[in-house]
Amino acid sequence: MKIELIKNSCLRTEQFFTLIVICLVSFDYYYHQSDQNNIIAYNIPDPVECTGIFNICTDVGKERLGRQSMRAIHEQMDGDKDGFFQSSESTDLKIALNQAEEHAQQESYEPSSELIDLLKRTYRTEEIAFEVKRKLTENSLMTAKEQMNKISKMQKGVFHALRIAHTNCIVNVKERLTEIHDEYVEREER
């Protein structure tokens, strides 16, 4: 009886592993095909053409991808199926951009005194709020450092280390310390 149970459990284990292998192979097969279909349909540059440490595509890949994206955008905007800009659209766009640039250069914009006063008051208010938040962050950082020092002292004993590891206090304090440090760095950069 026990031998039959062991044989049945071995068969079930083998069947389970076989099922897993079949699922993985079929998933890889279908994923690979859909990836190839996307490359063919959208003419995405092949990763072999990409070079460099961050896989930056070559200039040929960039130009091809840029032209295709411009065609797709143009098709969506105009409903044209060819995906190319017409010469009249291109010249109209250039003329409009040149006119806008000339208009911006000719007019000199001077903000009103009310706007300047409002901006000064806003700056002062933001500066005060920043200082308050900076002080709070510094206090939180000091508290977290003190707690970390207490915990590290408690870890020196065998039983204390087991108790601390069990309660995950170190993880919570480290997470809070990194959050506070990130907030402090962000506020310093502002």
PDB file of C-alpha atoms in Angstrom:
ATOM      1  CA  MET A   1       0.000   0.000   0.000  1.00  0.00           C
ATOM      2  CA  LYS A   2       2.753   2.437   0.962  1.00  0.00           C
ATOM      3  CA  ILE A   3       4.763   1.527  -2.115  1.00  0.00           C
ATOM      4  CA  GLU A   4       1.801   2.357  -4.343  1.00  0.00           C
ATOM      5  CA  LEU A   5       1.383   5.745  -2.642  1.00  0.00           C
ATOM      6  CA  ILE A   6       5.052   6.522  -3.173  1.00  0.00           C
ATOM      7  CA  LYS A   7       4.807   5.510  -6.846  1.00  0.00           C
ATOM      8  CA  ASN A   8       1.674   7.636  -7.281  1.00  0.00           C
ATOM      9  CA  SER A   9       3.317  10.649  -5.664  1.00  0.00           C
ATOM     10  CA  CYS A  10       6.380  10.229  -7.887  1.00  0.00           C
ATOM     11  CA  LEU A  11       4.142  10.066 -10.937  1.00  0.00           C
ATOM     12  CA  ARG A  12       2.283  13.162  -9.831  1.00  0.00           C
ATOM     13  CA  THR A  13       5.563  15.001  -9.304  1.00  0.00           C
ATOM     14  CA  GLU A  14       6.783  13.976 -12.753  1.00  0.00           C
ATOM     15  CA  GLN A  15       3.483  15.031 -14.293  1.00  0.00           C
ATOM     16  CA  PHE A  16       3.671  18.343 -12.487  1.00  0.00           C
ATOM     17  CA  PHE A  17       7.197  19.048 -13.728  1.00  0.00           C
ATOM     18  CA  THR A  18       6.237  17.981 -17.246  1.00  0.00           C
ATOM     19  CA  LEU A  19       3.292  20.362 -17.172  1.00  0.00           C
ATOM     20  CA  ILE A  20       5.528  23.202 -15.993  1.00  0.00           C
ATOM     21  CA  VAL A  21       8.060  22.541 -18.770  1.00  0.00           C
ATOM     22  CA  ILE A  22       5.293  22.449 -21.389  1.00  0.00           C
ATOM     23  CA  CYS A  23       3.872  25.733 -20.101  1.00  0.00           C
ATOM     24  CA  LEU A  24       7.271  27.426 -20.153  1.00  0.00           C
ATOM     25  CA  VAL A  25       8.086  26.197 -23.652  1.00  0.00           C
ATOM     26  CA  SER A  26       4.703  27.250 -25.033  1.00  0.00           C
ATOM     27  CA  PHE A  27       4.932  30.644 -23.330  1.00  0.00           C
ATOM     28  CA  ASP A  28       8.398  31.209 -24.785  1.00  0.00           C
ATOM     29  CA  TYR A  29       7.189  30.117 -28.226  1.00  0.00           C
ATOM     30  CA  TYR A  30       4.162  32.426 -28.267  1.00  0.00           C
ATOM     31  CA  TYR A  31       6.033  35.344 -26.710  1.00  0.00           C
ATOM     32  CA  HIS A  32       8.842  35.001 -29.234  1.00  0.00           C
ATOM     33  CA  GLN A  33       6.369  34.943 -32.127  1.00  0.00           C
ATOM     34  CA  SER A  34       4.499  38.019 -30.915  1.00  0.00           C
ATOM     35  CA  ASP A  35       7.802  39.843 -30.478  1.00  0.00           C
ATOM     36  CA  GLN A  36       8.789  38.956 -34.041  1.00  0.00           C
ATOM     37  CA  ASN A  37       5.390  40.050 -35.342  1.00  0.00           C
ATOM     38  CA  ASN A  38       5.748  43.426 -33.625  1.00  0.00           C
ATOM     39  CA  ILE A  39       9.188  43.899 -35.139  1.00  0.00           C
ATOM     40  CA  ILE A  40       7.878  43.062 -38.603  1.00  0.00           C
ATOM     41  CA  ALA A  41       4.668  45.102 -38.306  1.00  0.00           C
ATOM     42  CA  TYR A  42       6.157  48.253 -36.818  1.00  0.00           C
ATOM     43  CA  ASN A  43       9.638  47.896 -38.335  1.00  0.00           C
ATOM     44  CA  ILE A  44      11.285  48.348 -34.947  1.00  0.00           C
ATOM     45  CA  PRO A  45      15.099  48.383 -35.155  1.00  0.00           C
ATOM     46  CA  ASP A  46      16.754  45.085 -34.368  1.00  0.00           C
ATOM     47  CA  PRO A  47      18.567  45.018 -30.994  1.00  0.00           C
ATOM     48  CA  VAL A  48      21.662  43.826 -32.867  1.00  0.00           C
ATOM     49  CA  GLU A  49      21.880  47.307 -34.405  1.00  0.00           C
ATOM     50  CA  CYS A  50      21.977  48.858 -30.925  1.00  0.00           C
ATOM     51  CA  THR A  51      25.371  49.595 -29.443  1.00  0.00           C
ATOM     52  CA  GLY A  52      26.882  51.138 -26.352  1.00  0.00           C
ATOM     53  CA  ILE A  53      26.509  50.604 -22.664  1.00  0.00           C
ATOM     54  CA  PHE A  54      22.884  51.761 -22.558  1.00  0.00           C
ATOM     55  CA  ASN A  55      21.862  50.093 -25.852  1.00  0.00           C
ATOM     56  CA  ILE A  56      21.603  53.352 -27.768  1.00  0.00           C
ATOM     57  CA  CYS A  57      20.492  52.665 -31.324  1.00  0.00           C
ATOM     58  CA  THR A  58      22.671  53.605 -34.264  1.00  0.00           C
ATOM     59  CA  ASP A  59      21.877  56.682 -36.312  1.00  0.00           C
ATOM     60  CA  VAL A  60      20.294  54.529 -39.017  1.00  0.00           C
ATOM     61  CA  GLY A  61      17.884  52.994 -36.498  1.00  0.00           C
ATOM     62  CA  LYS A  62      17.059  56.399 -35.022  1.00  0.00           C
ATOM     63  CA  GLU A  63      16.336  57.933 -38.415  1.00  0.00           C
ATOM     64  CA  ARG A  64      14.196  54.985 -39.500  1.00  0.00           C
ATOM     65  CA  LEU A  65      12.246  55.022 -36.241  1.00  0.00           C
ATOM     66  CA  GLY A  66      11.861  58.829 -36.439  1.00  0.00           C
ATOM     67  CA  ARG A  67      10.504  58.730 -39.983  1.00  0.00           C
ATOM     68  CA  GLN A  68       8.062  55.983 -39.096  1.00  0.00           C
ATOM     69  CA  SER A  69       6.796  57.785 -36.030  1.00  0.00           C
ATOM     70  CA  MET A  70       6.347  61.013 -38.011  1.00  0.00           C
ATOM     71  CA  ARG A  71       4.367  59.093 -40.648  1.00  0.00           C
ATOM     72  CA  ALA A  72       2.172  57.527 -37.979  1.00  0.00           C
ATOM     73  CA  ILE A  73       1.505  60.921 -36.372  1.00  0.00           C
ATOM     74  CA  HIS A  74       0.735  62.485 -39.733  1.00  0.00           C
ATOM     75  CA  GLU A  75      -1.647  59.641 -40.611  1.00  0.00           C
ATOM     76  CA  GLN A  76      -3.495  60.199 -37.364  1.00  0.00           C
ATOM     77  CA  MET A  77      -3.670  63.966 -37.873  1.00  0.00           C
ATOM     78  CA  ASP A  78      -4.665  64.069 -41.539  1.00  0.00           C
ATOM     79  CA  GLY A  79      -6.030  60.669 -42.242  1.00  0.00           C
ATOM     80  CA  ASP A  80      -3.552  60.372 -45.118  1.00  0.00           C
ATOM     81  CA  LYS A  81      -2.535  56.833 -45.840  1.00  0.00           C
ATOM     82  CA  ASP A  82       0.840  57.704 -47.323  1.00  0.00           C
ATOM     83  CA  GLY A  83       2.090  59.243 -44.070  1.00  0.00           C
ATOM     84  CA  PHE A  84       4.148  61.972 -45.724  1.00  0.00           C
ATOM     85  CA  PHE A  85       3.994  65.707 -45.219  1.00  0.00           C
ATOM     86  CA  GLN A  86       2.787  67.630 -48.197  1.00  0.00           C
ATOM     87  CA  SER A  87       4.985  70.502 -49.280  1.00  0.00           C
ATOM     88  CA  SER A  88       2.270  73.083 -48.584  1.00  0.00           C
ATOM     89  CA  GLU A  89       1.892  71.825 -44.999  1.00  0.00           C
ATOM     90  CA  SER A  90       5.640  71.974 -44.459  1.00  0.00           C
ATOM     91  CA  THR A  91       5.984  75.526 -45.776  1.00  0.00           C
ATOM     92  CA  ASP A  92       2.934  76.711 -43.823  1.00  0.00           C
ATOM     93  CA  LEU A  93       4.452  75.347 -40.647  1.00  0.00           C
ATOM     94  CA  LYS A  94       7.809  77.031 -41.329  1.00  0.00           C
ATOM     95  CA  ILE A  95       6.136  80.365 -42.061  1.00  0.00           C
ATOM     96  CA  ALA A  96       4.054  80.194 -38.884  1.00  0.00           C
ATOM     97  CA  LEU A  97       7.121  79.390 -36.782  1.00  0.00           C
ATOM     98  CA  ASN A  98       9.132  82.244 -38.312  1.00  0.00           C
ATOM     99  CA  GLN A  99       6.288  84.707 -37.721  1.00  0.00           C
ATOM    100  CA  ALA A 100       5.957  83.626 -34.109  1.00  0.00           C
ATOM    101  CA  GLU A 101       9.700  84.015 -33.554  1.00  0.00           C
ATOM    102  CA  GLU A 102       9.771  87.494 -35.119  1.00  0.00           C
ATOM    103  CA  HIS A 103       6.767  88.540 -33.040  1.00  0.00           C
ATOM    104  CA  ALA A 104       8.473  87.369 -29.859  1.00  0.00           C
ATOM    105  CA  GLN A 105      11.679  89.258 -30.712  1.00  0.00           C
ATOM    106  CA  GLN A 106       9.933  92.516 -31.621  1.00  0.00           C
ATOM    107  CA  GLU A 107       7.809  92.807 -28.514  1.00  0.00           C
ATOM    108  CA  SER A 108       9.625  93.324 -25.268  1.00  0.00           C
ATOM    109  CA  TYR A 109       7.567  92.003 -22.394  1.00  0.00           C
ATOM    110  CA  GLU A 110       7.729  93.883 -19.110  1.00  0.00           C
ATOM    111  CA  PRO A 111       5.808  92.385 -16.206  1.00  0.00           C
ATOM    112  CA  SER A 112       3.574  94.698 -14.213  1.00  0.00           C
ATOM    113  CA  SER A 113       4.585  95.904 -10.761  1.00  0.00           C
ATOM    114  CA  GLU A 114       1.684  93.970  -9.193  1.00  0.00           C
ATOM    115  CA  LEU A 115       2.996  90.759 -10.705  1.00  0.00           C
ATOM    116  CA  ILE A 116       6.509  91.461  -9.438  1.00  0.00           C
ATOM    117  CA  ASP A 117       5.197  92.164  -5.922  1.00  0.00           C
ATOM    118  CA  LEU A 118       3.109  89.002  -6.001  1.00  0.00           C
ATOM    119  CA  LEU A 119       6.118  86.955  -7.092  1.00  0.00           C
ATOM    120  CA  LYS A 120       8.249  88.442  -4.301  1.00  0.00           C
ATOM    121  CA  ARG A 121       5.615  87.604  -1.663  1.00  0.00           C
ATOM    122  CA  THR A 122       5.252  84.096  -3.037  1.00  0.00           C
ATOM    123  CA  TYR A 123       9.017  83.631  -2.914  1.00  0.00           C
ATOM    124  CA  ARG A 124       9.186  84.759   0.716  1.00  0.00           C
ATOM    125  CA  THR A 125       6.302  82.466   1.694  1.00  0.00           C
ATOM    126  CA  GLU A 126       7.884  79.506  -0.066  1.00  0.00           C
ATOM    127  CA  GLU A 127      11.244  80.264   1.525  1.00  0.00           C
ATOM    128  CA  ILE A 128       9.705  80.264   5.026  1.00  0.00           C
ATOM    129  CA  ALA A 129       7.823  77.028   4.317  1.00  0.00           C
ATOM    130  CA  PHE A 130      11.019  75.452   3.001  1.00  0.00           C
ATOM    131  CA  GLU A 131      12.937  76.379   6.142  1.00  0.00           C
ATOM    132  CA  VAL A 132      10.224  74.889   8.366  1.00  0.00           C
ATOM    133  CA  LYS A 133      10.201  71.652   6.367  1.00  0.00           C
ATOM    134  CA  ARG A 134      14.003  71.540   6.383  1.00  0.00           C
ATOM    135  CA  LYS A 135      14.098  71.871  10.173  1.00  0.00           C
ATOM    136  CA  LEU A 136      11.483  69.130  10.567  1.00  0.00           C
ATOM    137  CA  THR A 137      13.437  66.881   8.244  1.00  0.00           C
ATOM    138  CA  GLU A 138      16.682  67.517  10.112  1.00  0.00           C
ATOM    139  CA  ASN A 139      14.971  66.695  13.419  1.00  0.00           C
ATOM    140  CA  SER A 140      13.523  63.493  11.954  1.00  0.00           C
ATOM    141  CA  LEU A 141      16.939  62.574  10.601  1.00  0.00           C
ATOM    142  CA  MET A 142      18.572  63.087  13.991  1.00  0.00           C
ATOM    143  CA  THR A 143      15.862  61.011  15.703  1.00  0.00           C
ATOM    144  CA  ALA A 144      16.299  58.212  13.181  1.00  0.00           C
ATOM    145  CA  LYS A 145      20.077  58.241  13.661  1.00  0.00           C
ATOM    146  CA  GLU A 146      19.662  58.046  17.432  1.00  0.00           C
ATOM    147  CA  GLN A 147      17.270  55.111  17.077  1.00  0.00           C
ATOM    148  CA  MET A 148      19.687  53.387  14.727  1.00  0.00           C
ATOM    149  CA  ASN A 149      22.522  53.829  17.232  1.00  0.00           C
ATOM    150  CA  LYS A 150      20.360  52.371  20.016  1.00  0.00           C
ATOM    151  CA  ILE A 151      19.459  49.389  17.895  1.00  0.00           C
ATOM    152  CA  SER A 152      23.057  48.773  16.859  1.00  0.00           C
ATOM    153  CA  LYS A 153      24.072  48.804  20.550  1.00  0.00           C
ATOM    154  CA  MET A 154      21.275  46.365  21.337  1.00  0.00           C
ATOM    155  CA  GLN A 155      22.443  44.035  18.566  1.00  0.00           C
ATOM    156  CA  LYS A 156      25.735  43.362  20.303  1.00  0.00           C
ATOM    157  CA  GLY A 157      24.069  40.875  22.641  1.00  0.00           C
ATOM    158  CA  VAL A 158      22.965  37.466  21.295  1.00  0.00           C
ATOM    159  CA  PHE A 159      19.411  37.487  22.626  1.00  0.00           C
ATOM    160  CA  HIS A 160      18.851  41.123  21.725  1.00  0.00           C
ATOM    161  CA  ALA A 161      19.911  40.466  18.137  1.00  0.00           C
ATOM    162  CA  LEU A 162      17.419  37.620  17.836  1.00  0.00           C
ATOM    163  CA  ARG A 163      14.614  39.702  19.296  1.00  0.00           C
ATOM    164  CA  ILE A 164      15.348  42.653  17.007  1.00  0.00           C
ATOM    165  CA  ALA A 165      15.623  40.453  13.934  1.00  0.00           C
ATOM    166  CA  HIS A 166      12.319  38.849  14.815  1.00  0.00           C
ATOM    167  CA  THR A 167      10.452  42.140  15.127  1.00  0.00           C
ATOM    168  CA  ASN A 168      11.954  43.678  11.961  1.00  0.00           C
ATOM    169  CA  CYS A 169      12.727  46.917  13.771  1.00  0.00           C
ATOM    170  CA  ILE A 170      15.942  47.403  11.830  1.00  0.00           C
ATOM    171  CA  VAL A 171      14.151  47.231   8.507  1.00  0.00           C
ATOM    172  CA  ASN A 172      11.562  49.788   9.595  1.00  0.00           C
ATOM    173  CA  VAL A 173      14.180  52.187  10.926  1.00  0.00           C
ATOM    174  CA  LYS A 174      16.351  51.826   7.821  1.00  0.00           C
ATOM    175  CA  GLU A 175      13.372  52.474   5.547  1.00  0.00           C
ATOM    176  CA  ARG A 176      12.387  55.546   7.520  1.00  0.00           C
ATOM    177  CA  LEU A 177      16.003  56.748   7.533  1.00  0.00           C
ATOM    178  CA  THR A 178      16.257  56.453   3.748  1.00  0.00           C
ATOM    179  CA  GLU A 179      12.901  58.229   3.293  1.00  0.00           C
ATOM    180  CA  ILE A 180      14.015  61.077   5.517  1.00  0.00           C
ATOM    181  CA  HIS A 181      17.382  61.294   3.790  1.00  0.00           C
ATOM    182  CA  ASP A 182      15.725  61.399   0.349  1.00  0.00           C
ATOM    183  CA  GLU A 183      13.361  64.160   1.480  1.00  0.00           C
ATOM    184  CA  TYR A 184      16.281  66.109   2.913  1.00  0.00           C
ATOM    185  CA  VAL A 185      18.281  65.816  -0.312  1.00  0.00           C
ATOM    186  CA  GLU A 186      15.249  66.876  -2.358  1.00  0.00           C
ATOM    187  CA  ARG A 187      14.674  69.935  -0.223  1.00  0.00           C
ATOM    188  CA  GLU A 188      18.348  70.860  -0.320  1.00  0.00           C
ATOM    189  CA  GLU A 189      18.302  70.717  -4.120  1.00  0.00           C
ATOM    190  CA  ARG A 190      15.341  73.106  -4.239  1.00  0.00           C
TER     191      ARG A 190
END
